[in-house]
PDB file of C-alpha atoms in Angstrom:
ATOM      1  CA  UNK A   1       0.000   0.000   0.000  1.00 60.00           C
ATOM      2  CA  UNK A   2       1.704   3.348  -1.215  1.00 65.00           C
ATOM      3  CA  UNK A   3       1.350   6.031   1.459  1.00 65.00           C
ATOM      4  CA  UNK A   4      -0.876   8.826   0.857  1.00 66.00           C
ATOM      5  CA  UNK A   5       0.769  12.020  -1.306  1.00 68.00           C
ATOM      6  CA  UNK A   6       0.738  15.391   0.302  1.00 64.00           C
ATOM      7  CA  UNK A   7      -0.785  18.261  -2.390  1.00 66.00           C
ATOM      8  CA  UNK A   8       2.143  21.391  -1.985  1.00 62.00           C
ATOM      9  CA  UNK A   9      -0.090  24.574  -0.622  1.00 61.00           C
ATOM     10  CA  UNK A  10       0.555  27.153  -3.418  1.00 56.00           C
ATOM     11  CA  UNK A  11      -0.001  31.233  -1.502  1.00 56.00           C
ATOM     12  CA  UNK A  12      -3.536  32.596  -2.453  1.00 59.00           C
ATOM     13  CA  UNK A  13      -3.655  35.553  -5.500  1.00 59.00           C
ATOM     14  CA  UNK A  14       0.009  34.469  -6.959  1.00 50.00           C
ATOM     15  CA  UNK A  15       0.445  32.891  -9.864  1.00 54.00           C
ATOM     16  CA  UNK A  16       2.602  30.091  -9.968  1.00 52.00           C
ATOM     17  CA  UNK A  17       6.230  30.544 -10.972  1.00 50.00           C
ATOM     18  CA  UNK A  18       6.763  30.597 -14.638  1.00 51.00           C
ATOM     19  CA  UNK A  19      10.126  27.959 -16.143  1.00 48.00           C
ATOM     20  CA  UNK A  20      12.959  30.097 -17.119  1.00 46.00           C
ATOM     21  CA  UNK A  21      13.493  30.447 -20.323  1.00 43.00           C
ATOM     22  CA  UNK A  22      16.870  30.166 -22.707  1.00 44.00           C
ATOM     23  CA  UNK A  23      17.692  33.776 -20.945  1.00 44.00           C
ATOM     24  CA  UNK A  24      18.053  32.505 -17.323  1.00 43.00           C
ATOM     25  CA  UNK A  25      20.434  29.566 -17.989  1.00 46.00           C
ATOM     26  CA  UNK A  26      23.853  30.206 -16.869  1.00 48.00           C
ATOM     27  CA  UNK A  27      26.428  29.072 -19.598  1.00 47.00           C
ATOM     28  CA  UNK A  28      24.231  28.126 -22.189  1.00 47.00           C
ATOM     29  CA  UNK A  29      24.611  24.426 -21.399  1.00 48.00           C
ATOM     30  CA  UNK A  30      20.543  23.563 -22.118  1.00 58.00           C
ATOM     31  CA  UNK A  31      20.931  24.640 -25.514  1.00 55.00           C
ATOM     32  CA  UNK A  32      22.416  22.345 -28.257  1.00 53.00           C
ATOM     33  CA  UNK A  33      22.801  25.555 -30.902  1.00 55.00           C
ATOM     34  CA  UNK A  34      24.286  27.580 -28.575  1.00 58.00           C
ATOM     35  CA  UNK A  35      27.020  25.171 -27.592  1.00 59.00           C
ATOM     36  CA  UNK A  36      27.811  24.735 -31.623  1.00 54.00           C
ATOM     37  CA  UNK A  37      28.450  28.153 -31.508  1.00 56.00           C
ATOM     38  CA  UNK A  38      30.987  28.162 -28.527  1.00 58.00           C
ATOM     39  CA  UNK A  39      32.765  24.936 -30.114  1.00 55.00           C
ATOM     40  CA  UNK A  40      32.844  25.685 -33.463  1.00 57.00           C
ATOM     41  CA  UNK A  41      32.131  23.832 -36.304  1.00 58.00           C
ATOM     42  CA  UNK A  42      35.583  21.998 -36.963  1.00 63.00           C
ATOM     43  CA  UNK A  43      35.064  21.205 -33.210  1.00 54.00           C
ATOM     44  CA  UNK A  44      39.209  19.430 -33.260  1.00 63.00           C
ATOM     45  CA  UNK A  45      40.392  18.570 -29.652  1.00 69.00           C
ATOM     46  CA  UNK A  46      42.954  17.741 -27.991  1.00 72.00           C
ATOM     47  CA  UNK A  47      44.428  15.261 -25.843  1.00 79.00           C
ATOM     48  CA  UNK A  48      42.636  16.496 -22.550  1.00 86.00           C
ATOM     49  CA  UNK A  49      41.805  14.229 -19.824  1.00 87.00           C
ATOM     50  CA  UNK A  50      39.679  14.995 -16.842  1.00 89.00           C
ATOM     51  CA  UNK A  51      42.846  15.424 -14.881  1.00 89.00           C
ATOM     52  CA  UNK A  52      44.759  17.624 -17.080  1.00 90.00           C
ATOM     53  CA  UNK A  53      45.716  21.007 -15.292  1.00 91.00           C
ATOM     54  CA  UNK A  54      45.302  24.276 -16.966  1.00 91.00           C
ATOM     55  CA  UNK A  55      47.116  27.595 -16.373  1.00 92.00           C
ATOM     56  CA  UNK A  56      46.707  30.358 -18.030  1.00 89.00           C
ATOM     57  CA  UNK A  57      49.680  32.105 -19.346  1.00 82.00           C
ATOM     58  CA  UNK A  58      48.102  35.654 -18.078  1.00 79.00           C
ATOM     59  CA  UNK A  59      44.697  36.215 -17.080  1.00 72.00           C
ATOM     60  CA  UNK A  60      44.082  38.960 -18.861  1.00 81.00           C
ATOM     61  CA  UNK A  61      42.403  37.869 -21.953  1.00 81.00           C
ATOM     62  CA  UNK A  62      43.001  39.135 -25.286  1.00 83.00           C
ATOM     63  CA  UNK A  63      40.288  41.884 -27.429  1.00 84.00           C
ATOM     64  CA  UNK A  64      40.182  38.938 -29.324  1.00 81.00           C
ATOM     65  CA  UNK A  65      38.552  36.012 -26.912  1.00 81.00           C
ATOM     66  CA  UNK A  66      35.281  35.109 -26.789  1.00 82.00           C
ATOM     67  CA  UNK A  67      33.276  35.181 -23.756  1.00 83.00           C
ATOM     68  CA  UNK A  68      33.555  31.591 -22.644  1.00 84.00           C
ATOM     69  CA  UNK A  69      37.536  31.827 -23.396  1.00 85.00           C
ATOM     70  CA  UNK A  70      37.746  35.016 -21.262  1.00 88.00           C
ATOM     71  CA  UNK A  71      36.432  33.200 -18.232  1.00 88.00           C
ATOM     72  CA  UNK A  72      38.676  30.087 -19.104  1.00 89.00           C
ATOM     73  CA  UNK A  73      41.716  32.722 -18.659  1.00 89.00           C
ATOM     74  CA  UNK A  74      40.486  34.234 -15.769  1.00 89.00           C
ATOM     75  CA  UNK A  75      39.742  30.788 -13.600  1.00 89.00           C
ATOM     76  CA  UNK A  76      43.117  29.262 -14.372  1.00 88.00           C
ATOM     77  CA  UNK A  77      44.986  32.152 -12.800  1.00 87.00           C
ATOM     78  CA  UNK A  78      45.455  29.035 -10.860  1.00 89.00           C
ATOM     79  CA  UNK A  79      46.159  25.535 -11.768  1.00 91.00           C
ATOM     80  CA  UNK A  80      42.273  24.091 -11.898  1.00 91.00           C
ATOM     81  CA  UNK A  81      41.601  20.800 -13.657  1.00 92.00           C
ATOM     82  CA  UNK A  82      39.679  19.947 -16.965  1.00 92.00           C
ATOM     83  CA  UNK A  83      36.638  18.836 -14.973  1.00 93.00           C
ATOM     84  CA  UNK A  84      36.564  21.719 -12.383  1.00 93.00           C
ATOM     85  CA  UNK A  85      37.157  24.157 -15.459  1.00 92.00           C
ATOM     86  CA  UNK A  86      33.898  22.325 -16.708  1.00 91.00           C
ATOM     87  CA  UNK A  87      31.858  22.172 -14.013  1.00 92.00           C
ATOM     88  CA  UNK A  88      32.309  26.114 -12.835  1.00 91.00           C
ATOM     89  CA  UNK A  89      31.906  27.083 -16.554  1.00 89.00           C
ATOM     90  CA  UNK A  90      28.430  24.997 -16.361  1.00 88.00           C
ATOM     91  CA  UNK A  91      29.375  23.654 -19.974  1.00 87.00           C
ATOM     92  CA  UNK A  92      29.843  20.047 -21.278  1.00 87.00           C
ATOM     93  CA  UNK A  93      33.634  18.333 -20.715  1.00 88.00           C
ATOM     94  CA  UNK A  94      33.736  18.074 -24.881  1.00 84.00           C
ATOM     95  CA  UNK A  95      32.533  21.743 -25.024  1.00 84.00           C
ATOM     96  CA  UNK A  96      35.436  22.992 -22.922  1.00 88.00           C
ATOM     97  CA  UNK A  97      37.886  20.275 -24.307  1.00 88.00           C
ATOM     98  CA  UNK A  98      37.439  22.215 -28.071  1.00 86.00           C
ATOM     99  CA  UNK A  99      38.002  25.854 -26.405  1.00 87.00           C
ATOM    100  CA  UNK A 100      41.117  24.796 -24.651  1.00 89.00           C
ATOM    101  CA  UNK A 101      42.679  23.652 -28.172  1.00 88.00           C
ATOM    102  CA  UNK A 102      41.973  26.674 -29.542  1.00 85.00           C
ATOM    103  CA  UNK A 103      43.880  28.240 -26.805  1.00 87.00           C
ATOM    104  CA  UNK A 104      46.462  25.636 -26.739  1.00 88.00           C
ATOM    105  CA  UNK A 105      47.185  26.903 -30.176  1.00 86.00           C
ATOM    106  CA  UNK A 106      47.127  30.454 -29.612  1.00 85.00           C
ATOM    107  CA  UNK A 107      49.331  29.558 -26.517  1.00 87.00           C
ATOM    108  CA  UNK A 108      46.979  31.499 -24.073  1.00 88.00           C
ATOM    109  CA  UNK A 109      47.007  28.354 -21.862  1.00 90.00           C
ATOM    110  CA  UNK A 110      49.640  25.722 -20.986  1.00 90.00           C
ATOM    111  CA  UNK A 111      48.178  22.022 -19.721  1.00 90.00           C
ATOM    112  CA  UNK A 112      49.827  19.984 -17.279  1.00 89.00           C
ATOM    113  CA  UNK A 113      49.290  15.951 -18.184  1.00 84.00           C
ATOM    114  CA  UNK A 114      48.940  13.778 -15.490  1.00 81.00           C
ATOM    115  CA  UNK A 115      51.917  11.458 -14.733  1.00 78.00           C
ATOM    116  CA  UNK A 116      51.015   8.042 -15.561  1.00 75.00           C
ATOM    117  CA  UNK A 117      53.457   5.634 -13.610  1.00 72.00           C
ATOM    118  CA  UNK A 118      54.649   2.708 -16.116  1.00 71.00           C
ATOM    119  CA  UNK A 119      55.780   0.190 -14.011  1.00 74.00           C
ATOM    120  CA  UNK A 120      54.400  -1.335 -10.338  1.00 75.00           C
ATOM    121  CA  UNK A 121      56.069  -0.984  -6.938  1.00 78.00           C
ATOM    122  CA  UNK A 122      58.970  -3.735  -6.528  1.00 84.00           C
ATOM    123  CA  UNK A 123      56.645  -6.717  -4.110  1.00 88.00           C
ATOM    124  CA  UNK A 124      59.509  -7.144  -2.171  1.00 91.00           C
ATOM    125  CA  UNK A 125      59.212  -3.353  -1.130  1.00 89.00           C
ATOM    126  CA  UNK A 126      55.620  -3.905  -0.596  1.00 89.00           C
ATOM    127  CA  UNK A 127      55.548  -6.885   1.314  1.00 92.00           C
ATOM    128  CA  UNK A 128      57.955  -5.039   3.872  1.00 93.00           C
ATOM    129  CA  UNK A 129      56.014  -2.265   4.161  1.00 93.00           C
ATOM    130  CA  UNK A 130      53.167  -4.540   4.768  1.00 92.00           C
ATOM    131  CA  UNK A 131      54.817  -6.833   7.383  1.00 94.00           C
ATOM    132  CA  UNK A 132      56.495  -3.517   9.364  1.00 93.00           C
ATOM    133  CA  UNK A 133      52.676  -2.118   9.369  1.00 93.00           C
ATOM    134  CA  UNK A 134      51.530  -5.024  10.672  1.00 94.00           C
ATOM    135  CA  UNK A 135      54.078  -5.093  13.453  1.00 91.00           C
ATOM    136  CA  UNK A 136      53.223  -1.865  14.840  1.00 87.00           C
TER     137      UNK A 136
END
C-alpha cells in the first residue's frame, strides 16, 4: 500500500512561478545551438583528460577572446583541472575540451598531463612495508 501524497499549498492571489526560459540559464549548457556556436564547427580537440591542469599564461584575456575563453583565462589564474574548469563554466567536458585547443594553439594556456606511472612498486618493497605495518 503506497502512502498517501501530500498536495504542496501554493499562496492565495500568486500565480505560480513561470520555467525560465533560454535567458536565465547560466552558460548556455541547455541549448544544443548555442554550444555549436561556442565549439565551433571543426570542433578538433585535444588530448585532454579529466585530470589535465590548466594555467593560463596571463589572465588577462586578449580583445580577441570570446566570452567563454575570457572566463577560461580568468579561472586558471590558478592551476584548476579539466573537470573543475567544466563544471564552474556549467558547460559540457567536450565543449570545454574544443576551447582549450583553440587556446592551446594560440598559446593562451599551458596544460599539465597527469603522470602516468609505467611500471608497479617492486613486491619485495611492498611486502615489507606490509609486514612492518603489521608489526606496529
Amino acid at each position: 500500500m503506497t502512502p498517501p501524497q501530500r498536495q504542496r499549498r501554493s499562496p492565495r492571489n500568486v500565480p505560480p512561478p513561470q520555467p525560465a526560459g533560454p535567458a536565465g540559464k547560466r552558460g548556455g549548457g541547455g541549448n544544443p545551438e548555442r554550444l555549436y556556436v561556442v565549439a565551433g564547427p571543426d570542433g578538433e580537440r585535444a588530448d585532454i583528460d579529466l585530470v589535465t591542469l590548466i594555467v593560463a599564461g596571463s589572465p588577462d584575456p586578449p580583445p580577441s577572446a570570446t566570452p567563454e575563453q575570457a572566463a577560461l583565462l580568468r579561472l586558471c589564474a590558478a592551476p584548476l583541472s579539466a573537470a573543475e574548469l567544466s563544471a564552474y563554466l556549467n558547460l559540457p567536458f567536450s565543449v570545454v575540451t574544443v576551447l582549450l585547443t583553440e587556446m592551446l594553439a594560440a598559446e593562451l594556456v599551458q596544460a599539465r598531463f597527469p603522470i602516468v606511472r609505467k611500471a608497479l612498486p617492486d613486491r619485495s618493497l611492498l611486502e615489507a612495508v606490509m609486514h612492518g605495518l603489521q608489526g606496529l
